[in-house]
Short mmCIF file of C-alpha atoms and ligand atoms in Angstrom, two decimals:
data_model
loop_
_atom_site.label_atom_id
_atom_site.label_comp_id
_atom_site.label_asym_id
_atom_site.label_seq_id
_atom_site.Cartn_x
_atom_site.Cartn_y
_atom_site.Cartn_z
CA MET A 157 21.96 9.91 11.67
CA GLY A 158 20.76 11.09 15.10
CA GLN A 159 20.80 9.18 18.40
CA ARG A 160 20.72 5.40 18.49
CA VAL A 161 17.20 4.00 18.85
CA ALA A 162 15.97 0.51 19.71
CA ILE A 163 12.61 -1.23 19.71
CA VAL A 164 12.20 -2.52 23.26
CA GLY A 165 8.64 -3.79 23.24
CA THR A 166 5.84 -4.75 20.86
CA GLY A 167 2.17 -5.64 21.26
CA GLN A 168 -0.57 -6.86 18.94
CA THR A 169 -4.27 -7.44 19.42
CA ASP A 170 -6.07 -10.63 18.56
CA HIS A 171 -6.87 -9.84 14.93
CA LYS A 172 -10.23 -10.88 13.47
CA SER A 173 -12.56 -9.86 10.66
CA SER A 174 -14.76 -8.16 13.25
CA ARG A 175 -13.93 -7.40 16.88
CA LYS A 176 -17.44 -6.56 18.08
CA ASP A 177 -16.35 -7.18 21.67
CA VAL A 178 -14.39 -3.90 21.74
CA ASN A 179 -14.79 -0.38 20.39
CA GLY A 180 -11.88 1.36 18.64
CA VAL A 181 -10.44 2.91 21.79
CA GLU A 182 -10.56 -0.41 23.63
CA LEU A 183 -8.90 -2.15 20.68
CA ILE A 184 -6.05 0.38 20.77
CA GLN A 185 -5.70 -0.10 24.52
CA GLU A 186 -5.26 -3.84 24.05
CA ALA A 187 -2.19 -3.31 21.83
CA THR A 188 -0.78 -0.49 23.99
CA ALA A 189 -1.03 -2.56 27.17
CA ARG A 190 0.66 -5.53 25.52
CA ALA A 191 3.54 -3.41 24.18
CA LEU A 192 4.09 -1.80 27.60
CA GLU A 193 3.97 -5.20 29.26
CA ASP A 194 6.48 -6.59 26.77
CA ALA A 195 8.84 -3.69 27.53
CA GLY A 196 8.20 -3.88 31.27
CA LEU A 197 7.13 -0.23 31.31
CA ARG A 198 4.15 1.72 32.65
CA ARG A 199 2.20 4.46 30.89
CA GLN A 200 4.05 6.99 33.06
CA ASP A 201 7.39 5.94 31.53
CA ILE A 202 6.34 7.06 28.04
CA ASP A 203 7.39 10.55 26.87
CA ALA A 204 5.28 10.85 23.72
CA VAL A 205 2.85 8.94 21.51
CA VAL A 206 2.54 8.70 17.71
CA ILE A 207 -0.68 7.11 16.45
CA GLY A 208 -2.21 6.52 13.03
CA ASN A 209 -5.08 5.02 11.05
CA MET A 210 -6.99 5.92 7.89
CA ASP A 211 -9.67 8.45 8.82
CA HIS A 212 -12.19 7.21 6.27
CA PHE A 213 -12.25 3.65 7.55
CA GLU A 214 -13.86 4.57 10.85
CA GLY A 215 -15.02 8.14 10.22
CA ILE A 216 -12.83 9.26 13.14
CA ASN A 217 -10.72 12.29 12.34
CA TYR A 218 -8.95 13.01 15.63
CA VAL A 219 -7.71 9.67 16.88
CA ASP A 220 -4.93 11.37 18.87
CA MET A 221 -7.51 12.82 21.30
CA TRP A 222 -10.38 10.39 20.82
CA SER A 223 -8.34 7.36 21.84
CA ILE A 224 -6.55 8.94 24.82
CA ASP A 225 -7.97 6.25 27.14
CA GLY A 226 -6.34 3.62 24.96
CA ASN A 227 -3.18 5.24 23.63
CA GLY A 228 -1.63 6.08 27.00
CA GLY A 229 -1.05 9.71 26.02
CA LEU A 230 -3.02 11.49 28.76
CA HIS A 231 -1.24 14.85 29.40
CA LYS A 232 1.57 13.90 26.99
CA PRO A 233 2.51 14.99 23.45
CA VAL A 234 0.42 12.92 21.01
CA MET A 235 0.82 13.21 17.25
CA LYS A 236 -1.41 11.66 14.60
CA VAL A 237 0.22 10.46 11.37
CA THR A 238 -1.76 9.20 8.39
CA THR A 239 -0.17 8.17 5.09
CA GLY A 240 -2.63 5.63 3.64
CA GLY A 241 -1.35 2.07 3.42
CA THR A 242 2.02 3.04 4.83
CA THR A 243 0.44 4.59 7.92
CA GLY A 244 1.86 1.83 10.15
CA THR A 245 5.42 2.11 8.85
CA THR A 246 5.22 5.90 8.87
CA VAL A 247 4.06 5.80 12.50
CA ALA A 248 7.13 3.65 13.21
CA ILE A 249 9.43 6.02 11.32
CA ALA A 250 7.92 9.02 13.15
CA GLY A 251 8.42 7.23 16.50
CA TYR A 252 12.02 6.57 15.50
CA TYR A 253 12.53 10.22 14.48
CA HIS A 254 11.19 11.39 17.87
CA VAL A 255 13.82 9.39 19.75
CA ALA A 256 16.63 9.79 17.21
CA SER A 257 16.23 13.57 17.51
CA GLY A 258 17.29 13.38 21.14
CA LEU A 259 14.14 15.20 22.26
CA PHE A 260 12.35 12.09 23.64
CA ASP A 261 13.62 8.93 25.37
CA THR A 262 10.66 6.56 25.18
CA VAL A 263 8.01 6.83 22.49
CA LEU A 264 4.99 4.68 21.87
CA ALA A 265 4.00 4.17 18.22
CA ILE A 266 0.51 2.83 17.57
CA GLY A 267 -1.29 1.78 14.38
CA TRP A 268 -4.84 0.47 14.29
CA GLU A 269 -7.89 -0.10 12.11
CA LYS A 270 -11.36 -1.44 12.49
CA ASN A 271 -12.00 -2.28 8.87
CA SER A 272 -15.27 -3.96 9.76
CA GLU A 273 -16.77 -0.57 10.57
CA SER A 274 -17.02 0.85 7.05
CA ASP A 275 -16.86 0.15 3.32
CA THR A 276 -13.13 -0.41 2.73
CA THR A 277 -13.35 -0.06 -1.06
CA ALA A 278 -15.33 3.18 -0.84
CA ALA A 279 -12.80 4.56 1.65
CA ILE A 280 -9.77 3.47 -0.38
CA ILE A 281 -11.00 5.26 -3.49
CA THR A 282 -10.10 8.52 -1.76
CA CYS A 283 -6.49 7.68 -2.69
CA ALA A 284 -7.35 8.18 -6.37
CA ASP A 285 -7.45 11.72 -7.75
CA PRO A 286 -11.08 12.98 -7.56
CA PHE A 287 -11.51 14.10 -11.19
CA TRP A 288 -8.63 12.55 -13.13
CA GLU A 289 -8.90 8.97 -11.90
CA ARG A 290 -11.79 8.39 -9.53
CA PRO A 291 -14.54 8.49 -12.21
CA THR A 292 -13.08 5.44 -13.97
CA PHE A 293 -11.26 3.71 -11.11
CA GLY A 294 -12.21 0.14 -10.21
CA GLY A 295 -11.22 0.11 -6.52
CA ALA A 296 -8.15 -1.19 -4.71
CA VAL A 297 -8.29 -4.70 -6.15
CA ALA A 298 -8.59 -3.41 -9.72
CA GLY A 299 -5.69 -1.02 -9.15
CA LEU A 300 -3.43 -3.85 -8.06
CA ALA A 301 -4.79 -6.04 -10.86
CA GLY A 302 -3.69 -3.61 -13.58
CA ALA A 303 -0.13 -3.65 -12.25
CA ALA A 304 -0.21 -7.45 -11.93
CA CYS A 305 -1.41 -7.86 -15.50
CA GLU A 306 1.36 -5.62 -16.79
CA TYR A 307 4.03 -7.62 -14.92
CA MET A 308 2.66 -10.97 -16.14
CA HIS A 309 2.66 -9.69 -19.70
CA ARG A 310 6.20 -8.33 -19.44
CA TYR A 311 7.87 -11.37 -17.88
CA GLY A 312 5.64 -14.29 -18.87
CA ILE A 313 4.54 -14.89 -15.28
CA THR A 314 1.57 -17.16 -14.58
CA GLU A 315 -1.28 -17.06 -12.07
CA ARG A 316 0.23 -20.24 -10.60
CA ASP A 317 3.57 -18.45 -9.95
CA ALA A 318 1.75 -15.79 -7.95
CA ALA A 319 -0.45 -18.28 -6.07
CA LEU A 320 2.68 -19.69 -4.39
CA ILE A 321 3.01 -16.42 -2.46
CA ALA A 322 -0.47 -16.75 -0.96
CA VAL A 323 0.15 -20.43 -0.17
CA ARG A 324 3.46 -19.58 1.56
CA ASP A 325 2.07 -16.74 3.66
CA ARG A 326 -1.06 -18.63 4.71
CA LYS A 327 1.09 -21.62 5.72
CA ASN A 328 3.36 -19.41 7.82
CA ALA A 329 0.31 -17.89 9.53
CA LEU A 330 -0.46 -21.26 11.11
CA LYS A 331 2.48 -20.64 13.43
CA ASN A 332 1.45 -17.11 14.40
CA PRO A 333 -1.15 -16.97 17.18
CA TYR A 334 -2.04 -13.35 16.26
CA ALA A 335 -2.75 -14.04 12.57
CA HIS A 336 -6.33 -13.44 11.39
CA LEU A 337 -6.62 -16.18 8.71
CA ARG A 338 -5.13 -19.41 9.99
CA LYS A 339 -6.13 -22.07 7.50
CA GLU A 340 -3.75 -23.70 5.05
CA ILE A 341 -4.55 -23.32 1.34
CA THR A 342 -3.19 -24.94 -1.83
CA VAL A 343 -2.29 -23.53 -5.24
CA GLU A 344 -5.45 -25.19 -6.61
CA ASP A 345 -7.55 -23.47 -3.94
CA VAL A 346 -6.15 -20.11 -5.04
CA LEU A 347 -6.64 -20.79 -8.75
CA ASN A 348 -10.21 -21.98 -8.19
CA SER A 349 -11.27 -19.12 -5.93
CA PRO A 350 -13.66 -16.48 -7.35
CA MET A 351 -12.15 -13.99 -9.81
CA LEU A 352 -12.26 -10.45 -8.38
CA ALA A 353 -10.41 -8.51 -11.08
CA TYR A 354 -8.25 -10.44 -13.53
CA PRO A 355 -5.72 -11.85 -12.61
CA ILE A 356 -6.48 -11.37 -8.89
CA LYS A 357 -8.71 -13.98 -7.28
CA LEU A 358 -10.19 -14.00 -3.80
CA LEU A 359 -7.38 -16.06 -2.26
CA ASP A 360 -4.68 -13.93 -3.92
CA MET A 361 -5.95 -10.97 -1.94
CA CYS A 362 -5.43 -9.81 1.65
CA PRO A 363 -8.44 -9.83 4.00
CA ARG A 364 -9.88 -6.89 5.93
CA SER A 365 -9.14 -7.20 9.63
CA ASP A 366 -9.84 -5.42 12.89
CA GLY A 367 -6.68 -4.97 14.91
CA ALA A 368 -4.02 -2.76 16.44
CA CYS A 369 -0.29 -2.89 17.02
CA ALA A 370 2.00 -0.88 19.30
CA ILE A 371 5.78 -0.54 19.54
CA VAL A 372 7.95 1.11 22.19
CA PHE A 373 11.02 2.97 20.88
CA ALA A 374 13.77 3.86 23.36
CA SER A 375 17.02 5.82 23.41
CA GLU A 376 20.30 4.00 24.02
CA ASP A 377 20.44 4.96 27.71
CA LYS A 378 16.88 3.84 28.38
CA THR A 379 17.32 0.68 26.33
CA LYS A 380 20.12 -0.47 28.67
CA CYS A 381 17.69 -0.42 31.60
CA ILE A 382 14.83 -2.11 29.72
CA THR A 383 16.18 -5.14 27.86
CA ASP A 384 19.32 -7.07 26.96
CA LYS A 385 17.75 -8.15 23.64
CA PRO A 386 16.89 -4.84 21.91
CA ALA A 387 16.04 -4.63 18.22
CA TRP A 388 18.08 -1.67 16.99
CA VAL A 389 16.80 0.54 14.22
CA HIS A 390 19.67 0.57 11.71
CA GLN A 391 18.14 2.45 8.79
CA VAL A 392 14.85 3.95 7.66
CA SER A 393 13.99 5.17 4.19
CA SER A 394 10.90 6.46 2.44
CA ARG A 395 10.29 7.24 -1.24
CA HIS A 396 7.42 8.82 -3.19
CA ASN A 397 7.05 9.27 -6.91
CA PHE A 398 3.86 9.41 -8.96
CA THR A 399 0.60 11.30 -8.62
CA PHE A 400 -1.38 8.91 -10.80
CA PHE A 401 -2.02 5.17 -10.87
CA THR A 402 -1.59 5.34 -14.61
CA ASP A 403 2.10 6.08 -14.19
CA VAL A 404 2.60 3.39 -11.59
CA GLU A 405 1.06 0.47 -13.37
CA ARG A 406 3.44 0.87 -16.28
CA ALA A 407 6.46 0.81 -14.00
CA GLY A 408 7.26 -2.91 -13.64
CA ARG A 409 8.96 -3.58 -10.31
CA MET A 410 7.94 -0.96 -7.77
CA PRO A 411 10.41 1.94 -8.18
CA THR A 412 9.80 3.51 -4.76
CA LEU A 413 10.47 0.23 -2.96
CA TYR A 414 13.56 -0.40 -5.07
CA GLU A 415 14.93 3.09 -4.41
CA ALA A 416 14.22 2.94 -0.66
CA CYS A 417 15.93 -0.48 -0.42
CA MET A 418 18.96 0.72 -2.39
CA ASP A 419 19.21 3.76 -0.11
CA ILE A 420 19.22 1.49 2.93
CA TYR A 421 21.74 -1.00 1.49
CA LYS A 422 24.08 1.84 0.55
CA ASN A 423 23.93 3.46 3.98
CA GLU A 424 24.33 0.13 5.76
CA GLY A 425 27.05 -1.16 3.43
CA ILE A 426 24.98 -4.15 2.29
CA LYS A 427 26.39 -5.61 -0.94
CA ASN A 428 24.37 -8.80 -1.27
CA PRO A 429 20.95 -8.43 0.36
CA LEU A 430 19.94 -12.02 -0.45
CA HIS A 431 22.76 -13.32 1.75
CA GLU A 432 23.09 -10.52 4.26
CA LEU A 433 19.43 -10.10 5.23
CA ASP A 434 18.12 -12.87 7.48
CA VAL A 435 14.39 -12.23 7.18
CA VAL A 436 11.95 -9.85 5.49
CA GLU A 437 8.51 -8.80 6.70
CA MET A 438 6.98 -7.42 3.54
CA TYR A 439 3.76 -5.46 3.04
CA VAL A 440 2.18 -7.70 0.40
CA PRO A 441 -1.48 -6.82 -0.31
CA SER A 442 -1.87 -9.45 -3.04
CA SER A 443 0.11 -12.47 -4.19
CA PHE A 444 1.08 -10.73 -7.44
CA ALA A 445 2.49 -7.73 -5.57
CA GLY A 446 4.36 -10.19 -3.38
CA LEU A 447 6.07 -11.48 -6.50
CA VAL A 448 6.75 -8.19 -8.28
CA TRP A 449 8.09 -6.51 -5.17
CA ILE A 450 10.69 -9.23 -4.51
CA ASP A 451 12.31 -7.84 -7.66
CA ALA A 452 12.25 -4.44 -5.95
CA LEU A 453 14.18 -5.79 -2.95
CA GLY A 454 17.12 -6.14 -5.31
CA VAL A 455 17.60 -9.83 -4.48
CA CYS A 456 17.17 -11.00 -8.10
CA ASP A 457 17.07 -9.65 -11.64
CA GLU A 458 13.82 -7.99 -12.73
CA GLY A 459 11.33 -10.75 -13.48
CA GLY A 460 13.34 -13.24 -11.41
CA ALA A 461 11.08 -13.36 -8.35
CA ALA A 462 8.94 -16.28 -9.53
CA ARG A 463 12.03 -18.48 -9.77
CA LEU A 464 13.22 -17.53 -6.26
CA VAL A 465 9.80 -18.33 -4.83
CA SER A 466 9.34 -21.66 -6.63
CA ASP A 467 12.88 -22.67 -5.57
CA GLY A 468 11.82 -22.20 -1.94
CA VAL A 469 14.30 -19.37 -1.27
CA THR A 470 11.64 -17.32 0.57
CA GLU A 471 10.28 -20.18 2.71
CA MET A 472 10.90 -20.38 6.47
CA ASP A 473 13.93 -22.63 5.89
CA GLY A 474 15.13 -20.85 2.74
CA GLU A 475 18.01 -18.45 2.22
CA LEU A 476 15.77 -15.41 2.76
CA PRO A 477 12.50 -16.15 4.57
CA ILE A 478 9.74 -13.68 3.70
CA ASN A 479 6.76 -13.14 6.00
CA PRO A 480 7.23 -15.77 8.75
CA SER A 481 4.25 -14.04 10.44
CA GLY A 482 1.94 -14.94 7.56
CA GLY A 483 2.09 -11.37 6.28
CA VAL A 484 -0.69 -9.13 5.05
CA ILE A 485 -2.41 -11.89 3.08
CA SER A 486 -3.22 -13.43 6.49
CA THR A 487 -3.84 -10.26 8.52
CA ASN A 488 -4.70 -6.77 7.29
CA CYS A 489 -5.85 -4.17 9.81
CA ILE A 490 -4.70 -1.41 7.46
CA GLY A 491 -3.39 1.35 9.78
CA ALA A 492 -1.67 -1.36 11.83
CA THR A 493 -0.49 -3.47 8.90
CA GLY A 494 2.81 -1.63 8.30
CA LEU A 495 3.52 -1.40 12.02
CA ILE A 496 2.98 -5.16 12.39
CA ARG A 497 5.73 -5.66 9.77
CA VAL A 498 8.10 -3.59 11.94
CA ALA A 499 6.98 -5.32 15.15
CA GLU A 500 7.45 -8.76 13.58
CA ALA A 501 10.90 -7.78 12.29
CA ALA A 502 11.83 -6.61 15.81
CA MET A 503 10.42 -9.81 17.36
CA GLN A 504 12.65 -11.85 15.04
CA ILE A 505 15.72 -9.84 16.12
CA SER A 506 14.86 -10.08 19.84
CA GLY A 507 14.11 -13.80 19.58
CA LYS A 508 10.48 -13.25 20.61
CA ALA A 509 8.72 -14.65 17.54
CA GLY A 510 7.87 -18.00 19.15
CA GLU A 511 6.91 -20.75 16.73
CA HIS A 512 7.63 -18.60 13.67
CA GLN A 513 11.09 -17.55 14.88
CA ILE A 514 13.92 -17.66 12.30
CA ASP A 515 16.82 -19.00 14.34
CA GLY A 516 19.70 -16.58 14.74
CA ALA A 517 18.09 -13.71 12.81
CA GLU A 518 20.39 -10.68 13.11
CA LEU A 519 19.21 -8.40 10.32
CA ALA A 520 15.56 -7.94 9.32
CA LEU A 521 13.91 -5.73 6.70
CA ALA A 522 10.35 -4.42 7.09
CA THR A 523 8.48 -2.74 4.24
CA GLY A 524 5.34 -0.62 3.96
CA PHE A 525 3.20 0.03 0.87
CA GLY A 526 0.90 2.95 0.24
CA GLY A 527 -1.65 3.85 -2.43
CA CYS A 528 -0.18 4.83 -5.75
CA GLN A 529 2.52 3.91 -4.94
CA TRP A 530 4.97 4.92 -2.25
CA SER A 531 7.17 2.90 0.08
CA ASP A 532 8.65 2.92 3.56
CA VAL A 533 11.46 0.55 4.52
CA LEU A 534 13.12 -0.08 7.91
CA LEU A 535 16.19 -2.15 8.66
CA ILE A 536 16.26 -3.67 12.16
CA GLY A 537 19.30 -5.44 13.63
CA SER A 538 20.68 -7.13 16.72
CA SER A 539 24.00 -5.26 16.76
CA LYS A 540 24.27 -1.68 17.95
CA PRO A 541 24.26 0.59 14.87
CA ASN A 542 27.44 2.55 14.02
CA MET B 250 -21.98 -9.75 31.21
CA VAL B 251 -23.68 -9.13 27.86
CA ASN B 252 -24.97 -11.77 25.52
CA GLU B 253 -25.45 -9.40 22.59
CA GLU B 254 -22.76 -7.21 21.00
CA ILE B 255 -24.55 -4.05 19.90
CA VAL B 256 -23.49 -2.12 16.78
CA TYR B 257 -24.51 1.49 16.16
CA HIS B 258 -25.17 2.29 12.48
CA GLY B 259 -24.40 5.70 10.97
CA ARG B 260 -23.71 7.28 7.62
CA ILE B 261 -21.59 10.26 6.56
CA LYS B 262 -22.51 11.88 3.27
CA VAL B 263 -20.33 14.88 2.42
CA PRO B 264 -20.60 16.97 -0.77
CA TYR B 265 -17.38 18.23 -2.38
CA SER B 266 -16.60 20.72 -5.16
CA TRP B 267 -13.14 20.04 -6.52
CA SER B 268 -11.38 22.79 -8.50
CA VAL B 269 -9.76 21.21 -11.53
CA GLY B 270 -7.62 24.32 -12.07
CA GLU B 271 -6.75 26.34 -15.15
CA TYR B 272 -4.96 23.48 -16.93
CA GLY B 273 -7.60 20.91 -16.08
CA SER B 274 -10.30 23.33 -17.25
CA ARG B 275 -8.61 23.74 -20.63
CA PHE B 276 -8.31 19.95 -20.99
CA PHE B 277 -11.95 19.29 -20.12
CA TYR B 278 -13.18 22.21 -22.26
CA GLU B 279 -11.40 20.80 -25.32
CA LEU B 280 -12.83 17.37 -24.58
CA LYS B 281 -16.34 18.74 -24.25
CA GLU B 282 -16.37 21.27 -27.11
CA ASN B 283 -14.00 19.78 -29.69
CA LYS B 284 -13.59 16.09 -28.78
CA LYS B 285 -9.84 16.68 -28.61
CA ILE B 286 -7.33 15.46 -26.06
CA TRP B 287 -4.53 17.82 -25.10
CA ALA B 288 -1.38 17.34 -23.07
CA THR B 289 1.40 19.54 -21.68
CA LYS B 290 5.09 19.23 -22.52
CA CYS B 291 7.97 19.96 -20.10
CA PRO B 292 10.31 22.61 -21.56
CA LYS B 293 13.32 20.91 -20.00
CA CYS B 294 12.95 17.09 -20.21
CA LYS B 295 10.35 17.28 -23.03
CA LYS B 296 8.07 14.73 -21.34
CA VAL B 297 4.46 14.90 -22.56
CA PHE B 298 1.88 14.57 -19.79
CA THR B 299 -1.75 13.47 -19.90
CA PRO B 300 -3.45 14.38 -17.62
CA PRO B 301 -1.80 17.78 -18.19
CA ARG B 302 0.59 18.98 -15.49
CA LYS B 303 1.31 22.62 -14.72
CA THR B 304 4.71 21.71 -13.26
CA CYS B 305 7.09 18.90 -14.20
CA PRO B 306 7.41 16.72 -11.08
CA ASP B 307 11.03 15.92 -11.93
CA CYS B 308 12.48 19.19 -13.33
CA PHE B 309 10.14 21.22 -11.10
CA VAL B 310 9.77 23.97 -13.71
CA PRO B 311 6.52 25.50 -14.97
CA ILE B 312 5.08 23.97 -18.13
CA GLY B 313 3.55 26.29 -20.72
CA GLU B 314 3.49 24.28 -23.94
CA TRP B 315 0.36 22.37 -24.98
CA VAL B 316 0.37 19.55 -27.56
CA GLU B 317 -2.52 17.59 -28.98
CA VAL B 318 -2.30 13.83 -28.33
CA GLY B 319 -4.25 10.80 -29.47
CA PRO B 320 -7.09 10.35 -30.05
CA ASN B 321 -5.83 6.81 -30.69
CA GLY B 322 -3.57 5.03 -28.28
CA THR B 323 -2.20 1.71 -27.08
CA LEU B 324 -3.63 -0.34 -24.22
CA ILE B 325 -0.74 -0.82 -21.80
CA THR B 326 -2.49 -2.99 -19.24
CA PHE B 327 -6.04 -3.78 -18.12
CA THR B 328 -8.17 -5.71 -15.70
CA ILE B 329 -11.67 -7.14 -15.86
CA VAL B 330 -13.53 -6.26 -12.69
CA ARG B 331 -15.91 -8.99 -11.54
CA TYR B 332 -16.83 -7.82 -8.03
CA SER B 333 -19.52 -5.32 -7.12
CA ALA B 334 -18.82 -2.14 -5.23
CA GLN B 335 -20.84 1.04 -4.79
CA ILE B 336 -18.01 3.14 -6.19
CA HIS B 337 -17.82 1.36 -9.54
CA PRO B 338 -18.75 3.47 -12.59
CA ILE B 339 -20.85 0.62 -14.06
CA PRO B 340 -21.94 -2.84 -12.86
CA PRO B 341 -19.45 -5.75 -13.32
CA PRO B 342 -18.15 -7.37 -15.40
CA PHE B 343 -16.39 -4.38 -16.95
CA ALA B 344 -12.85 -3.65 -18.06
CA ILE B 345 -10.62 -0.75 -17.12
CA GLY B 346 -7.24 -0.17 -18.65
CA ILE B 347 -4.35 2.21 -18.96
CA ILE B 348 -4.14 3.84 -22.36
CA GLN B 349 -1.01 5.52 -23.60
CA LEU B 350 -2.29 8.01 -26.16
CA ASP B 351 -0.20 8.55 -29.29
CA ARG B 352 2.48 11.21 -28.62
CA ALA B 353 1.84 11.14 -24.83
CA GLU B 354 4.36 9.61 -22.44
CA THR B 355 2.07 8.97 -19.49
CA GLY B 356 -1.07 6.91 -19.23
CA LEU B 357 -4.77 7.61 -18.83
CA VAL B 358 -7.03 5.25 -16.91
CA HIS B 359 -10.40 4.58 -18.57
CA LEU B 360 -13.03 1.98 -19.30
CA ILE B 361 -12.47 -0.40 -22.19
CA GLY B 362 -15.63 -1.14 -24.18
CA GLY B 363 -17.10 -1.90 -27.58
CA VAL B 364 -15.69 -5.43 -27.32
CA GLU B 365 -16.35 -8.63 -25.33
CA VAL B 366 -14.14 -8.43 -22.23
CA GLU B 367 -12.57 -11.78 -23.17
CA GLY B 368 -11.23 -10.22 -26.36
CA ILE B 369 -9.18 -7.50 -24.65
CA ARG B 370 -5.40 -7.80 -24.96
CA SER B 371 -2.45 -5.73 -23.74
CA GLY B 372 -0.88 -3.89 -26.63
CA MET B 373 -4.22 -3.50 -28.42
CA ARG B 374 -4.80 -0.26 -30.41
CA VAL B 375 -7.76 1.72 -29.05
CA LYS B 376 -9.70 4.91 -29.75
CA PRO B 377 -12.08 6.99 -27.63
CA ALA B 378 -15.87 6.64 -28.00
CA PHE B 379 -17.22 10.13 -27.23
CA LYS B 380 -20.64 10.72 -25.71
CA GLU B 381 -23.19 12.85 -27.52
CA ASP B 382 -23.95 14.89 -24.41
CA ARG B 383 -20.71 16.09 -22.89
CA GLY B 384 -20.40 18.01 -19.64
CA GLY B 385 -16.65 18.52 -19.32
CA SER B 386 -15.29 15.50 -17.48
CA LEU B 387 -13.37 12.30 -18.27
CA LEU B 388 -16.74 10.59 -18.63
CA ASP B 389 -17.35 12.63 -21.81
CA ILE B 390 -15.55 9.60 -23.24
CA SER B 391 -17.80 6.55 -22.70
CA TYR B 392 -14.87 4.19 -23.07
CA PHE B 393 -11.92 3.34 -25.30
CA GLU B 394 -12.68 0.71 -27.95
CA PRO B 395 -10.55 -1.31 -30.36
CA VAL B 396 -9.48 0.41 -33.59
CA GLU B 397 -10.84 -1.98 -36.21
ZN1 ZN C 748 10.70 17.85 -16.95
#
């Protein structure tokens, strides 16, 4: 299990579709400075830095060195981690591993992306095998659409069922000052928006954002000196399975997410996640995924997610609020996206989520999604882990 | 301060030569020369893989047995792409789907054609439409079309 580790500070940039006022390094610095400020630390207090993004999105292959002015790692160990969509959660897990190992006391984890700087679809296709799948692949939206279509067919789910996810997340975003898209939408708006790849329409889909996020991880001894409201890392889990999209899209609920969640529940002794979890920050790239993957959280039977959502269970005042921050459908700076889930989960535990705070949240789950189709999951809590 | 935010434009164009390997070569050769689709079968769990795998990801043992699959199959799921992107194989609207070839246990992603996109249904029986000029790639099949 390693040493106890807590999240003692988080920082996010002002996310937008294009941040032309800053270059990549300056964007990273904005998040780093805010995380340090939140923790009440200086750059000198940090022992090591873990940073990640997707190389193809900016054409920058050595962010560890390139962004030294912004990442705070001058003359310190800096490690770059890139795992596609899960980059942000993997950066968090790597930051946690650094401290849990006992080798480092305070570690800064940073995720960032400037999606405005390249062709996101062209870059994302590098996650499909070059000769088995890329020649006939339709891009990220089409990949998600195939899986959505399969789920609808299997469980009799409608486009309207899925639209409720987008409506929920966009409504929650109104209360998050850092969210990129902050405009309320209706089910009709979603259904009437342009079809991208059946059944996914424009408003079912996440945007592309410019933004960065940073988190400070600290050992138990350091945590005592930094804050009296730490967000303890209780569990982390990561699962990988298939090489090809073709295997994934026939899989129903996402197996890697299900297995990672079950691993966490078992290790934590969680019997009834629906009741025992207080909030979930879920990596939901499209409304359909947001539906299917609720099944994977193990909070309902397979195919039962639509009912939970339409019953209001996942709303801010429901039994298990999902994405109080507005989620990925409101903000998607890809290398930061997973890390924002972890930061938001920690903010809920430390009571720092402001207007989108879930009162009394003591146990929060954060998930990350990558390519075809792996998962990271972290469990964050207010009590000191065993 | 500034009243204009300047953007510097660049472009990276990198050629690649991807080795498909011995197993991939055999698969593409059969496609090109004989219009046949072959798969590999795990000696332990008996799973039949297309694309062919050299190692079973689960049992983690080498696979030596080849079995012919298809050419017909079942459309497991599909989507109709309506947005334009440089990386698309053809201009929208077009359909891509996952085909489970007869006797195979994994899927193959390919274009669905020979039919109006509105007429495509999950569970539909499909067959490959081979190109006349074949060069040894998945695109030696133009698309999968309904079996009439
Ligand atoms: Zn096997």
